Coordinates of C-alpha atoms in Angstrom, one line a residue:
M12 CA 115.3 124.8 85.8
Y13 CA 117.3 124.8 82.7
L14 CA 120.8 126.4 82.3
R15 CA 121.3 127.7 78.8
R16 CA 124.3 125.6 77.7
T17 CA 125.6 128.1 75.2
K18 CA 126.1 130.6 78.0
L19 CA 126.8 128.5 81.0
L20 CA 127.0 124.7 81.1
V21 CA 130.5 123.6 80.1
A22 CA 133.3 123.6 82.6
Y23 CA 135.5 121.2 84.4
L24 CA 134.8 119.2 87.5
S25 CA 136.8 120.1 90.5
S26 CA 136.5 119.2 94.1
L27 CA 138.4 117.6 96.9
H28 CA 139.8 114.1 96.6
V29 CA 138.9 111.7 99.4
A30 CA 141.8 112.4 101.7
A31 CA 141.3 116.1 101.4
W32 CA 138.0 116.0 103.2
Q33 CA 139.8 115.5 106.5
T34 CA 141.5 118.8 106.7
P35 CA 141.5 122.2 105.0
I36 CA 143.3 122.0 101.7
F37 CA 144.7 125.5 101.8
A38 CA 146.0 127.7 104.6
P39 CA 144.4 131.2 105.1
S40 CA 147.8 132.8 104.8
T41 CA 148.2 131.5 101.3
L42 CA 144.6 132.3 100.1
D43 CA 144.9 136.0 100.1
S44 CA 147.6 136.1 97.4
D45 CA 146.0 133.4 95.1
S46 CA 142.3 133.3 95.5
Y47 CA 139.3 133.6 93.3
T48 CA 137.7 137.1 93.0
L49 CA 134.0 137.4 92.3
K50 CA 133.3 139.1 89.0
W51 CA 130.5 141.3 90.6
P52 CA 129.3 142.0 94.1
V53 CA 126.6 139.7 95.4
K54 CA 123.6 141.2 97.3
K55 CA 120.5 139.7 95.7
V56 CA 120.2 135.9 95.8
A57 CA 117.6 133.5 94.3
I58 CA 117.0 130.2 96.0
I59 CA 115.3 127.5 93.9
G60 CA 113.4 124.8 95.9
A61 CA 111.7 124.9 99.3
G62 CA 112.8 121.6 100.7
P63 CA 115.1 121.4 103.7
G64 CA 118.1 122.7 101.8
G65 CA 116.3 125.6 100.3
L66 CA 114.7 126.6 103.6
L67 CA 118.0 126.4 105.5
N68 CA 119.7 128.6 102.8
Y69 CA 116.9 131.2 103.0
R70 CA 117.4 131.4 106.8
E71 CA 121.2 131.8 106.5
F72 CA 121.1 134.3 103.7
T73 CA 118.5 136.5 105.3
Q74 CA 120.3 136.4 108.6
A75 CA 123.5 137.4 106.8
G76 CA 121.8 140.4 105.3
F77 CA 121.2 139.4 101.7
D78 CA 118.2 140.3 99.6
V79 CA 116.7 136.8 99.1
H80 CA 113.8 135.4 97.1
L81 CA 112.7 131.7 97.3
F82 CA 111.0 129.9 94.4
E83 CA 109.1 126.7 94.7
R84 CA 107.1 124.9 91.9
D85 CA 104.8 123.2 94.4
Y86 CA 102.0 125.0 96.3
I87 CA 103.6 124.3 99.8
P88 CA 107.1 123.9 101.1
T89 CA 108.4 120.4 101.9
G90 CA 110.4 119.3 98.9
T91 CA 110.3 115.6 98.2
W92 CA 108.3 114.9 101.3
H93 CA 104.9 116.2 100.0
Y94 CA 102.7 113.2 99.5
T95 CA 99.6 113.3 97.3
E96 CA 97.5 110.6 95.6
E97 CA 98.1 112.5 92.3
I98 CA 100.9 110.8 90.3
P99 CA 103.5 112.3 88.0
V100 CA 103.0 112.2 84.2
D101 CA 104.2 109.0 82.4
A102 CA 108.0 108.7 81.9
P103 CA 109.1 109.0 78.3
I104 CA 110.0 105.7 76.6
P105 CA 112.8 105.6 75.6
N106 CA 114.5 108.1 77.9
A107 CA 114.6 111.7 76.9
E108 CA 118.0 113.4 76.5
I109 CA 119.7 113.2 79.8
S110 CA 120.5 117.0 79.9
V111 CA 116.8 117.7 79.5
A112 CA 115.2 114.6 81.1
D113 CA 111.6 115.3 81.8
Y114 CA 112.1 119.0 82.4
T115 CA 111.7 120.6 79.1
P116 CA 111.8 124.4 79.6
S117 CA 108.4 126.1 79.1
L118 CA 109.3 129.5 77.7
P119 CA 107.1 132.3 76.3
P120 CA 106.9 132.8 72.5
K121 CA 110.1 134.3 71.2
G122 CA 109.8 138.1 71.2
A123 CA 106.7 138.1 73.5
K124 CA 106.5 141.1 75.8
L125 CA 106.8 140.1 79.5
P126 CA 104.9 139.5 81.6
Y127 CA 103.2 137.1 79.1
E128 CA 100.0 135.2 80.0
E129 CA 98.1 132.1 78.6
V130 CA 94.9 130.6 79.8
Y131 CA 94.1 126.9 79.7
Y132 CA 90.8 125.0 79.9
G133 CA 89.5 121.5 80.7
T134 CA 92.0 118.6 80.4
D135 CA 94.7 121.0 79.2
S136 CA 94.3 122.9 82.5
K137 CA 94.5 119.8 84.7
E138 CA 97.6 118.5 82.9
L139 CA 99.3 121.8 83.1
L140 CA 98.8 122.0 86.8
R141 CA 100.0 118.5 87.4
A142 CA 103.1 118.8 85.2
H143 CA 104.0 122.2 86.6
R144 CA 103.7 121.1 90.2
G145 CA 105.5 117.8 89.7
P146 CA 103.9 115.3 92.1
K147 CA 106.6 113.7 94.3
P148 CA 107.9 110.1 94.2
I149 CA 106.4 109.2 97.6
W150 CA 104.2 106.2 98.2
A151 CA 101.6 105.7 101.0
T152 CA 103.6 103.5 103.3
L153 CA 107.0 105.2 102.8
H154 CA 109.1 105.9 106.0
S155 CA 112.4 107.7 106.1
N156 CA 115.5 105.5 105.8
A157 CA 117.5 107.6 108.2
P158 CA 116.9 107.8 112.0
A159 CA 115.1 110.8 113.3
P160 CA 118.1 112.1 115.4
I161 CA 120.1 112.7 112.2
Q162 CA 117.1 113.9 110.1
Q163 CA 116.3 117.1 111.8
F164 CA 117.1 120.8 111.8
T165 CA 119.6 121.8 114.4
E166 CA 117.4 124.6 115.8
L167 CA 114.3 122.4 115.8
P168 CA 115.2 119.0 117.3
W169 CA 112.6 116.2 117.5
P170 CA 111.1 115.7 120.9
R171 CA 112.4 113.0 123.1
G172 CA 110.7 109.7 122.4
T173 CA 110.2 110.4 118.7
E174 CA 110.3 107.1 116.7
W175 CA 113.4 106.7 114.6
E176 CA 111.7 105.5 111.5
L177 CA 109.5 108.5 110.5
P178 CA 106.4 108.2 108.4
H179 CA 106.5 110.5 105.4
A180 CA 103.5 112.5 106.7
K181 CA 105.2 113.3 110.0
L182 CA 108.4 114.3 108.3
G183 CA 106.4 116.5 105.8
R184 CA 104.6 118.3 108.7
Y185 CA 108.0 118.7 110.5
I186 CA 109.5 120.5 107.5
R187 CA 106.5 122.7 107.1
S188 CA 106.6 123.6 110.8
F189 CA 110.2 124.7 110.3
A190 CA 109.1 126.8 107.3
S191 CA 106.3 128.4 109.4
Y192 CA 108.8 129.2 112.2
H193 CA 110.7 131.3 109.6
G194 CA 107.6 132.7 107.9
L195 CA 108.0 130.6 104.8
N196 CA 104.9 128.6 104.7
S197 CA 102.3 129.0 102.0
N198 CA 99.8 130.7 104.4
D199 CA 102.4 133.2 105.6
D200 CA 102.0 135.4 102.5
N201 CA 105.7 136.2 102.5
P202 CA 106.4 138.5 99.5
R203 CA 109.9 136.9 99.2
V204 CA 108.5 133.4 98.6
S205 CA 106.9 132.5 95.3
F206 CA 105.0 129.2 95.3
N207 CA 103.5 127.5 92.1
T208 CA 106.6 129.1 90.3
R209 CA 109.1 127.2 88.2
V210 CA 112.5 128.5 87.2
E211 CA 112.5 127.7 83.5
L212 CA 115.8 129.3 82.5
V213 CA 118.9 130.7 84.2
E214 CA 121.2 132.8 81.9
K215 CA 124.1 135.2 82.2
R216 CA 123.2 138.8 82.5
Y217 CA 125.4 141.7 81.1
D218 CA 125.5 145.4 81.9
D219 CA 125.4 148.3 79.4
D220 CA 129.2 147.9 78.8
G221 CA 128.9 144.3 77.9
E222 CA 130.5 143.1 81.2
E223 CA 129.1 140.1 83.1
A224 CA 126.8 141.4 85.9
G225 CA 124.8 138.4 87.3
W226 CA 121.9 136.1 86.3
T227 CA 118.5 136.5 84.8
L228 CA 115.8 134.0 85.7
T229 CA 112.9 133.3 83.5
L230 CA 110.0 132.3 85.7
K231 CA 106.6 130.6 85.1
K232 CA 103.8 130.9 87.7
V233 CA 100.7 128.7 87.2
F234 CA 97.5 129.0 89.3
S235 CA 93.9 127.9 89.0
I236 CA 91.2 130.4 87.9
D237 CA 88.4 128.0 88.7
E238 CA 87.7 124.3 88.5
N239 CA 88.0 124.2 84.8
S240 CA 90.7 126.7 83.9
S241 CA 94.1 128.0 84.9
R242 CA 96.5 130.7 84.0
A243 CA 100.2 130.7 83.3
V244 CA 102.3 133.9 83.6
W245 CA 105.9 134.2 82.4
Y246 CA 108.2 136.9 83.7
T247 CA 111.9 137.5 84.5
Q248 CA 113.9 138.7 87.6
D249 CA 117.6 139.6 87.9
F250 CA 119.8 138.2 90.7
D251 CA 123.5 138.4 91.6
A252 CA 123.7 134.7 92.6
V253 CA 121.6 131.6 92.5
V254 CA 121.3 128.7 95.0
I255 CA 120.0 125.5 93.3
A256 CA 118.3 123.4 96.0
T257 CA 116.1 121.3 93.8
G258 CA 117.5 118.0 94.9
R259 CA 119.1 115.3 92.8
Y260 CA 116.2 113.0 92.1
N261 CA 113.4 114.0 89.8
A262 CA 113.8 112.8 86.2
P263 CA 112.8 109.2 85.6
N264 CA 115.4 106.8 84.2
V265 CA 113.9 104.1 82.0
P266 CA 116.6 101.8 80.4
N267 CA 116.6 101.6 76.7
I268 CA 115.8 97.9 76.6
P269 CA 115.2 96.4 73.2
G270 CA 111.5 95.9 72.7
L271 CA 110.4 98.0 75.7
E272 CA 109.0 100.9 73.6
A273 CA 106.8 98.6 71.6
W274 CA 105.7 96.7 74.7
A275 CA 104.7 99.9 76.4
K276 CA 102.6 100.9 73.4
Q277 CA 100.8 97.6 73.4
F278 CA 100.3 97.5 77.2
P279 CA 100.4 101.2 78.3
D280 CA 98.9 100.5 81.7
N281 CA 101.4 97.9 82.7
L282 CA 104.6 99.9 82.8
R283 CA 105.2 102.4 85.6
H284 CA 108.2 104.3 86.9
S285 CA 108.8 104.1 90.6
R286 CA 108.0 107.8 91.1
Q287 CA 104.4 106.9 90.1
Y288 CA 104.0 104.1 92.7
R289 CA 101.5 104.9 95.5
R290 CA 99.8 101.8 96.9
P291 CA 100.4 98.0 96.6
E292 CA 96.8 97.0 96.3
A293 CA 96.8 98.0 92.6
Y294 CA 99.2 95.1 91.9
A295 CA 97.4 92.4 93.9
G296 CA 97.4 89.0 92.1
K297 CA 99.9 90.1 89.5
T298 CA 103.4 89.1 88.6
V299 CA 105.7 92.1 88.9
L300 CA 109.2 92.8 87.5
I301 CA 111.1 95.5 89.3
I302 CA 114.1 96.9 87.4
G303 CA 116.6 98.5 89.7
G304 CA 118.0 97.5 93.1
A305 CA 118.6 100.8 94.8
T306 CA 116.6 102.1 97.8
S307 CA 113.3 102.7 96.0
G308 CA 113.4 99.3 94.2
V309 CA 114.1 97.4 97.4
E310 CA 111.5 99.2 99.5
I311 CA 108.8 99.0 96.8
A312 CA 109.5 95.3 96.5
R313 CA 109.0 94.9 100.2
D314 CA 105.8 96.8 100.0
L315 CA 104.5 94.7 97.1
N316 CA 105.5 91.3 98.5
P317 CA 102.3 90.5 100.5
H318 CA 100.1 91.5 97.5
A319 CA 101.8 90.3 94.3
T320 CA 101.5 86.7 93.1
G321 CA 105.1 86.7 91.9
M322 CA 108.0 89.1 91.9
Y323 CA 111.3 89.4 90.0
Q324 CA 114.0 92.1 90.4
S325 CA 116.7 93.0 87.9
V326 CA 119.8 94.9 88.7
R327 CA 122.9 96.0 86.7
P328 CA 126.5 96.6 87.7
D329 CA 127.9 100.1 88.1
T330 CA 130.0 101.5 85.3
A331 CA 132.6 104.2 85.5
D332 CA 133.9 106.9 83.2
D333 CA 137.5 107.8 83.8
D334 CA 137.7 110.8 81.5
S335 CA 139.7 113.4 83.5
S336 CA 141.0 115.4 80.6
D337 CA 141.2 119.2 80.5
Q338 CA 138.5 119.5 77.9
P339 CA 135.3 121.3 79.1
R340 CA 132.7 119.0 80.5
P341 CA 129.0 119.7 81.3
I342 CA 127.6 119.5 84.8
V343 CA 125.3 116.6 83.7
T344 CA 126.5 113.8 81.5
D345 CA 125.0 110.3 82.0
G346 CA 122.6 111.4 84.8
T347 CA 124.4 109.3 87.6
H348 CA 126.4 112.2 89.0
L349 CA 127.2 115.9 88.7
R350 CA 130.6 117.4 87.6
S351 CA 132.2 120.8 87.7
L352 CA 131.3 121.5 91.3
W353 CA 133.9 122.3 94.0
L354 CA 133.0 120.6 97.3
D355 CA 130.0 119.5 95.2
L356 CA 128.7 123.0 96.0
F357 CA 130.3 125.8 94.0
Y358 CA 130.1 125.8 90.2
I359 CA 133.7 126.2 89.2
E360 CA 133.3 128.4 86.2
E361 CA 130.9 130.7 87.9
P362 CA 131.0 130.4 91.7
T363 CA 127.9 132.6 92.1
L364 CA 125.9 129.4 91.4
G365 CA 125.7 127.1 94.4
F366 CA 124.3 123.5 94.4
I367 CA 122.8 122.1 97.7
N368 CA 122.5 118.5 98.8
M369 CA 123.9 117.0 95.6
N370 CA 125.7 114.2 97.3
I371 CA 124.3 110.7 97.7
G372 CA 124.7 108.4 100.7
S373 CA 124.8 111.2 103.2
P374 CA 122.8 110.6 106.4
Q375 CA 122.8 114.3 107.2
S376 CA 120.5 115.8 104.6
F377 CA 119.1 118.2 107.2
T378 CA 122.4 119.3 108.7
Y379 CA 124.8 119.3 105.7
P380 CA 122.9 122.1 103.9
E381 CA 123.5 124.3 106.9
Y382 CA 127.2 124.1 106.4
Q383 CA 126.8 124.6 102.7
A384 CA 124.7 127.6 103.2
V385 CA 127.2 129.2 105.6
A386 CA 129.9 128.6 103.1
L387 CA 127.9 130.3 100.3
T388 CA 127.0 133.3 102.4
K389 CA 130.7 133.7 103.6
V390 CA 132.2 133.5 100.1
W391 CA 129.5 135.7 98.5
S392 CA 129.9 138.3 101.2
G393 CA 133.7 138.3 101.1
K394 CA 134.1 136.7 104.5
A395 CA 135.7 133.5 103.1
L396 CA 137.8 133.0 100.0
L397 CA 137.9 130.3 97.4
P398 CA 141.1 129.0 95.8
S399 CA 142.1 130.2 92.4
T400 CA 140.4 128.6 89.4
S401 CA 143.6 126.8 88.4
E402 CA 143.8 125.3 91.8
L403 CA 140.3 124.0 91.6
W404 CA 141.1 122.3 88.2
R405 CA 144.1 120.7 89.8
Q406 CA 142.0 119.3 92.6
Q407 CA 139.5 118.1 90.0
R408 CA 142.1 115.9 88.4
E409 CA 143.3 114.6 91.7
R410 CA 139.7 113.7 92.8
V411 CA 138.9 111.9 89.6
K412 CA 142.1 109.9 89.8
E413 CA 141.6 109.1 93.5
L414 CA 138.1 107.8 92.7
D415 CA 139.1 105.9 89.6
G416 CA 137.0 108.0 87.3
Y417 CA 133.5 109.3 87.2
G418 CA 130.4 107.2 87.7
P419 CA 127.5 106.6 90.1
H420 CA 130.0 106.4 93.0
F421 CA 131.5 109.8 92.3
Q422 CA 129.4 111.9 94.8
F423 CA 128.7 109.1 97.3
V424 CA 129.8 110.0 100.8
G425 CA 128.4 107.6 103.5
S426 CA 128.7 108.1 107.2
E427 CA 132.5 108.1 107.5
K428 CA 133.1 110.5 104.7
T429 CA 130.3 112.8 105.9
E430 CA 132.1 113.3 109.2
R431 CA 135.3 114.2 107.3
I432 CA 133.3 116.7 105.3
F433 CA 131.9 118.3 108.4
R434 CA 135.5 118.6 109.9
F435 CA 136.7 120.2 106.7
F436 CA 133.9 122.8 106.8
L437 CA 134.5 123.4 110.5
G438 CA 138.1 124.2 109.9
W439 CA 137.6 126.3 106.8
L440 CA 134.5 128.3 107.9
N441 CA 135.6 128.9 111.5
G442 CA 139.1 129.8 110.3
A443 CA 137.5 132.4 108.0
A444 CA 135.3 133.7 110.8
A445 CA 138.4 134.2 113.0
L446 CA 140.1 136.2 110.3
Y447 CA 137.2 138.1 108.6
G448 CA 134.2 137.9 111.0
G449 CA 130.8 136.3 110.5
R450 CA 129.0 133.3 111.7
Q451 CA 130.7 130.2 113.1
V452 CA 129.6 126.6 112.8
C453 CA 129.8 124.1 115.6
Q454 CA 131.7 120.9 115.8
F455 CA 130.1 117.7 114.4
I456 CA 130.1 115.3 117.3
S457 CA 129.0 112.0 115.9
S458 CA 126.7 110.6 113.2
L459 CA 123.8 110.3 115.6
S460 CA 124.2 113.8 117.2
F461 CA 122.9 117.1 116.0
I462 CA 124.9 120.3 115.9
E463 CA 123.9 123.2 118.1
R464 CA 123.9 126.5 116.3
C465 CA 126.7 129.0 117.0
S466 CA 126.1 132.7 117.3
I467 CA 129.7 134.0 117.6
T468 CA 130.0 136.8 115.0
T469 CA 132.4 139.7 114.3
D470 CA 132.3 142.4 111.7
R471 CA 135.8 142.1 110.1
R472 CA 136.0 141.7 106.3
P473 CA 139.0 140.8 104.1
E474 CA 141.0 143.8 103.2
S475 CA 140.9 144.8 99.6

C-alpha cells in the first residue's frame, strides 16, 4: 500500500507519553466540549491485511454494523505465518528509498480506463505472482517467540496441554481456523474478502462540491490463467475509512556498507536477506556473517550453528532522533518507527485511517488488536470521542520529550507497558460505553491470561 504523500502523508506525531498509558488522559465530561469531529460519516470500511489484526478488525466492524471489505495480497489468510518454500525477491542493494522500500506502487497507465487488464507469460508471469503475493519471512524450523497462552484469540483459546513454543505451521493453521470460524477463509467464497489483491494507493476523495468525503483505493488483483500465464486487473473502490493491518515488518533493510554493492554483484548468490532464509542445510560447510542482532538474527544464528563451519555476528548501537518541532513530519522517516499516530493507532491528521499492531515488543499481538478494533469502531460510529487535534499535538511533544526523542525504541512497549495500555483502553472504552452505549472490553488480568469477551451493549449515542 502507498499513501500519496502530496495528499496525505505529512503530519505530526502524537500519542501518549509513558506515564499516560496508566490512566485515561481526559475525562468524559471534558471531551464533549473540546473533541475532534469527523469530517464525514463512516459507514463503509476497508481493512488491508488478513493476519490476526485484520481478522479481528473484520469481526469487530461487522458486528458493529459497518459495511466492511477485507483485502489480502496473499491467497490465504494468516499474515506473516504463511510458510512456503518460495522465497521473496532479492533485496535492493543499496536500500531503496525508505518511504518506498520494496513496495513500489504498481499502477495502471495514466489515463487508462478502469478496470484495466494486462496478461503476462512465462518468466514474467511467475515473477509477477511471486512479487505480488510477497512470500513471508518464515523459515522451516521457526517457532513463535511468545507462549501460546498469550498468542491466542480470546474467543478461540488453545486447548489445555498445548505446547507453549508453537511451530509456525500450527500457528498458521490456528489463524486460518479463526478465519474459517468467521467465514473469512479462502474457500469460504466471502464476497467481502478479496484475496490475491494488493492495495496500491490510498488517496483522499472529494465530493462534487470539493469537500473531503473519504478515501479511494486503487487495487490490483493478480491470478493465474494457466501454468504459463497470469492476469492483472486494476480497479478502484471508495471507502469512508481504512484500517491498515499489514504489520510492521516487510521491507528488507540492507545497510549501505561501503563495497557491499560491488561485492553483491561479484558474488550474487552469497548475499541473502533474512526474509529469504528457509533452511540451514544450504549453508553447510560455509563461514557465515550475520549482520543484525535482533530476534531474526539471533534465531537464525542458532539454526545455522550446527551446520556452518564458522559464524560471525555484527550489531550496531541504536540511534535516536530528538526532533520534536512543530514542523510537519511524515509517518515513515528512517524505517525504525512510525510517527503521527495517536495511541500508535489513529492517524492524527485524518483519524479515519487506523493502524493496527504497529508497536514492537508487545507479547499480546493477538489480543491488543481487539482493543484497537473496538476503539476504531467506537470512534468511527460516534460512540467514543477523540481529543481535539491541538491536544493530540500537545501529547506528541510530551511523548517525544519523555522518550528522549524518536528512534527504534519509540514504539517499544514490553510486558509492563502492555498492561498499562490495556488498562488505559479499559477505562476509555468502557467509560464511553457507559455514556454512549456499545461494546465493552474486559479487564486484562495478567500477561499470561487471556481476556474473555464482553457482550454488554446499549444503544445510546452522543448527543449532537
